[in-house]
Amino acid sequence: MKTQLENIYENAKNDLTKASSINDLDDIRAKYLSRKGEFNEIKKGLKDLPEQDRKIIGALANEITQKLESTIKSKHDEFYKKELDIKLQGEKLDITLPGKYVPQGHIHPLTSTTNEIVSIFQNLGFSVVIDENSPEVETEYYNFDMLNVPQDHPARDMQDTFYTKIAPNVLLRSQTSGAQIHVMENKKPPIRVVSPGRVYRNENINARKNNFFHQIEGLYVDKNITFGDLKGVLNEFIRLYFGSSRPTRFRSSFFPFTEPSAEIDVQCIMCDGKGCRTCSGTGWLEILGAGMVDPNVLKGVGIDPDVYSGFAFGMGVERLAMLKYAIDDIRLFFNNDVRFLEQFK
Ligand code: DAH
């Protein structure tokens, strides 16, 4: 039995010198050391030996298996390192290779302009209304009636406003001013809100006009609000949005829902006020309409005009962006030409 053991050990050593990979080592371990391996077969026969021999042969068998285990382990470590080196060589990273360009999207200039304007008003104490109080599909009631717009006003004409087929009085809102009515119906003064959104008009499209565009409506209703408050807030807005250096002018105007009413123009940045295609030769671009909320409008929503007063305004987001970034054509915002959009990263 002793010679048998030594023979197996010799064979195993032989196999081990020929082994060249972790796979080979696994095979050798299975052949000699596993439960069904050659040594175990011998160990099973130990129980039939006389006590004396069993001890000697048992010890020898253990010694041999330990030796084999440790040779296999050190070979395993050696092969593992070699195989890893080969693998790492193959996967070597060249960190000097130029990276792959992954184009990244960014916020549209009209969205960032809206966000900027809204945050100026938030800093002035206004909160934002962009919910069910400011729907794009409106009824005549909110878009015109409650804003004191007379039945025969030309803005109500199909020529100017897009009506839907849902019902005769349902339209795409032509102004964000309807949000004023929704807000005042749902909240008592003091009210201080801005409401950004898209509006639609059946316009002839040119450098200044598109058939949809974006407005930000503003409303401030409380006791003792005066035209001085209106001027103060809007001048402060202009100063913060443009920086103080832009020439602006207040013009008196008319809107059915405000009395008195005004408009604010900012000098055209494309021609420095000399007159060009964008400002149709006037040197100025109108950025907003505003005024003191008409008592009829307050009465309509159940606010007593003898106790409360307020001012409102509606500004054009495209115009404000054009004047800040010297964009000479409103259509550029909607063509989705990446050469234009990429400038606003
Ligand atoms: N809704 C007007 C427009 O689209 C702008 C406007 C003027 C809004 C005066 C107001 C306002 O709130 O008080 O031309």
Tab-separated table of C-alpha atoms in Angstrom, residues 43 61 95 160 248 265 292 299:
chain	number	residue	atom	x	y	z
A	43	LYS	CA	-7.850	5.929	2.481
A	61	ALA	CA	-1.261	9.478	3.072
A	95	ILE	CA	-5.907	57.384	-21.493
A	160	ASP	CA	-57.733	87.593	-34.276
A	248	THR	CA	-37.096	102.637	-21.592
A	265	ASP	CA	-41.098	100.176	-24.561
A	292	MET	CA	-54.643	99.806	-12.627
A	299	LYS	CA	-66.592	93.941	-8.957
